[in-house]
Amino acid sequence: MRLSVAHVRGVTIGLAALAVALIGTLPASGSGDTPDGLVSPLLQAAMDHPLDLGLAADEPLTVWVYFRDKGVAKSGLDAAVRRAEEKLSPRTLARRRRAMAPDRPVVDGRDLPVASAYLGAVEEVGGRLRHTSRWLNAASFRLRATDVARVSTLPMVERVDLVRRFRNPLTPKMQPASRLASDGVDKAAQWTLDYGLNLSPLQQVQVPAVHEMGVTGRGIVVGMLDTGFRTTHEALAGVTVLDAYDFVGNDSIVGYQAGDATSAINHGTMTLSTLAGYMPGRLISPAYGVSVLLARTEDVSQEVPAEEDNWVAGLEWAEARGADIISSSLGYIDWYTFADLDGNTAVTTIAADLAAGRGLVVVNSAGNNRVSTNSLIAPADADSVITVGAVDLSGTYTSFSSPGPTADGRIKPDVMALGLGNPVANPTDDHGYGFVNGTSFSCPLTAGVAALMLSRVPGLTPLQVLEALRETASQAGAPDNNYGWGVVDALAAVTYFGPMFQTSPLGDTDDTFGPYPVTAVVTDRVGVDPASVVLNYRVNEGSWNALAMSPTGNSDEFGAAIPGQGLGSTIEYSVTATGTNGFTTTWPAYGTDLPRRFQVTTIVNLPVSVVPDLVIPMDDPAGVSSVITLSGAQSGIVVDVSVDVHITHPDIGELTLLLTSPSGTEVTLHLRTDAGTVDLVGNYPQSLTVDGPGSLSWFHDETSIGPWTLTAIDALPGSNGVIDSWGLNFVLKDFVSAGGRAPAAMAVLHPNSPNPFNPKTRIAFDLAVACRTQLSIFDLRGMVVRRLLGEVLDAGPHSVVWDGRDGSGREVGSGVYLYLLETPFEIRERKMLLVR
């Protein structure tokens, strides 16, 4: 590419003057007047025999016009590059700096805009501009065949080619699921989140284990290139949309508009929910913490073919706005041959590789047209694109998943994920769900895993993400063109780069003397730099302090101690370490942005018990319940709780035992296990194991006050049992006794009422002194739903009503939410349940 003014017959003239001078001097029409090599053979065929390519005889053609240079004189190049840099977002520049070689400029001639004078010259000839591509130095136009020769003769034009396309089949048929379909799906006892319909798909690729690490995709921006999107669905209403653009209609509306095909929003809605959906008990997707850029690049109506210039425009748009990842469940194959899928020919392939060279991770579907070999679509052939095929839940490739190789013999796809029976948001029902098939859905599932990887280690390059996915997949040692490197393993991929931590979080304490020892086992597959292991802590939101952690003498274990703090102190802390390959990670996953926290506060042990002597009816699904009610004099926040049970029964394999808190949290202590065993006697968790769903940790941070209910169910015929006795052993903080609340508490956050609630609930709190106070609503991802107040309040009681809406006024979906009270002295947090 030459960055200079154009030269015609040895005479240098200005670009604008050149464009004007050329108009009216070109041949009128005819392929015989077209300069050899400037018009591609395919475009020539489209002009000569349009019917053979499925085009109407008088149909304007969609063509690429490639230009010889950017129309910038050498003396003005530096200034032009600076102007181009100013148009890129700070996120884009930061991503490029991380990914590109230190001696390579992050902005260069490819980032300069296409010369406006060149565009104007083509328009003067009769072209109707569609999109421009900075990276390709090209623009797409609608142009009649009679005008192609005139355009090809313009001296700034390097060549003219036909825009390839793909005539989409109908949007994948969705098998609807009842709104309550997931009620029959047991929540896995080992996972904190209730994945609903998506439990098996995510367990197949080991995503829940990553979520247990606290990694959610937070801080990552994903660009979705697809059809339209319905973001009002309950599983998508909480997704942060940073920007949106419709490259089909050329406006900023990516939802349904009058005149759109009825299916215009279907495919995009479903792929977005596969990547970022979040509705506990219904659908939780891998990267529910990401933010998104939504680009409508395709018209899915059967009559309208999707064209590659929309895709290229959407890609460059998302890259310039700071995307970290592109998820593209699309491809282009019409008028390409297998020989063109060599990683260097197709326009989308070239653009995708250019994006990857700028640090953008591009994930694309392999295609849904399986034959024995060679059925990929572009840009799935790109060497820097993560190409994803589809398997079923058994891990076998599906009947439609396109295999490789590429034309130049490279193995594709790269990895596999579920593409058969994927649960998705129903694009026609904001509370509905369904099941679909296609590599369209294995792609965003894998893009979600890539987002988890970057969320934990933000400095990874696209090729490092590709390496980690490949090297940790199910058949990494024997890749082939059916499976690539195999089924994705998110846990192994996410932990492939950067140290891992094993540590026990510190709990609340009444020890004001300290110190508070923090130990962590820190490992990395390439080794850890011992000098890099650091404990960061702060007290009452003050300045952060860094303490070097030293080896303890135990294998890979490091330790340091936080000094003792006064009663009422809130201590936040995190651990940071760097591997010998230079990758730094933190525990918890987001370090000082979302640190661990404990308080120095009044701690009370409170045992309570009851002897109900209740008969457990047999063959009764309702069972029988016994209640222990804690009064206001026993009120506190649960730090820990254990459960004593003494139940007489001839076969506890017939029993289900549930414990429900005053806040409505239900944990299954015993779920028809240990068949043939007589009597259920012991303590959870000391001598008995909680079967789940749920764990006793679910009760942490809830209030103790109110009814605690033990329910025993024997739904089988046989013999009756008896609840002889049971009890709860609480460890409480912020304890209220007959003498009143501990004076260290400067703020008291009460349970919301009602709880569960719909649509409103009242949140009450007391302040010991006048101070600046902030009350916020968070979802379980740690994402802010709404700020209810932030101002200086007087000492005394206060209350605020939350109407179940987010900061934009939209109703939020059913689920568990956190409300957080922050003052200069402390932070208080409670849970509440919205049931719509």
Short mmCIF file of N, CA and C in Angstrom, two decimals, residues 75 177 219 375 458 659 700 756 759 827:
data_model
loop_
_atom_site.label_atom_id
_atom_site.label_comp_id
_atom_site.label_asym_id
_atom_site.label_seq_id
_atom_site.Cartn_x
_atom_site.Cartn_y
_atom_site.Cartn_z
N SER A 75 4.06 13.78 3.61
CA SER A 75 4.28 14.85 4.60
C SER A 75 3.13 14.95 5.59
N ALA A 177 -39.62 -24.23 25.36
CA ALA A 177 -39.63 -24.83 26.70
C ALA A 177 -40.62 -24.06 27.55
N GLY A 219 -15.46 -7.07 33.31
CA GLY A 219 -14.42 -6.24 32.73
C GLY A 219 -14.14 -6.50 31.27
N SER A 375 -15.93 -28.45 4.34
CA SER A 375 -17.23 -27.76 4.28
C SER A 375 -17.27 -26.56 5.20
N PRO A 458 -6.24 -10.48 31.93
CA PRO A 458 -6.59 -9.54 30.85
C PRO A 458 -5.52 -9.36 29.78
N LEU A 659 -34.14 -27.60 55.34
CA LEU A 659 -34.06 -26.52 56.32
C LEU A 659 -34.29 -25.20 55.60
N HIS A 700 -25.27 -17.84 55.43
CA HIS A 700 -24.36 -16.81 55.91
C HIS A 700 -24.85 -15.43 55.50
N PRO A 756 -39.94 -13.05 50.67
CA PRO A 756 -39.86 -12.60 49.29
C PRO A 756 -40.87 -11.48 48.99
N PRO A 759 -44.27 -6.35 43.87
CA PRO A 759 -43.08 -5.84 43.16
C PRO A 759 -42.19 -4.96 44.01
N ILE A 827 -19.60 -1.45 56.24
CA ILE A 827 -20.43 -1.90 55.13
C ILE A 827 -21.32 -3.02 55.63
#
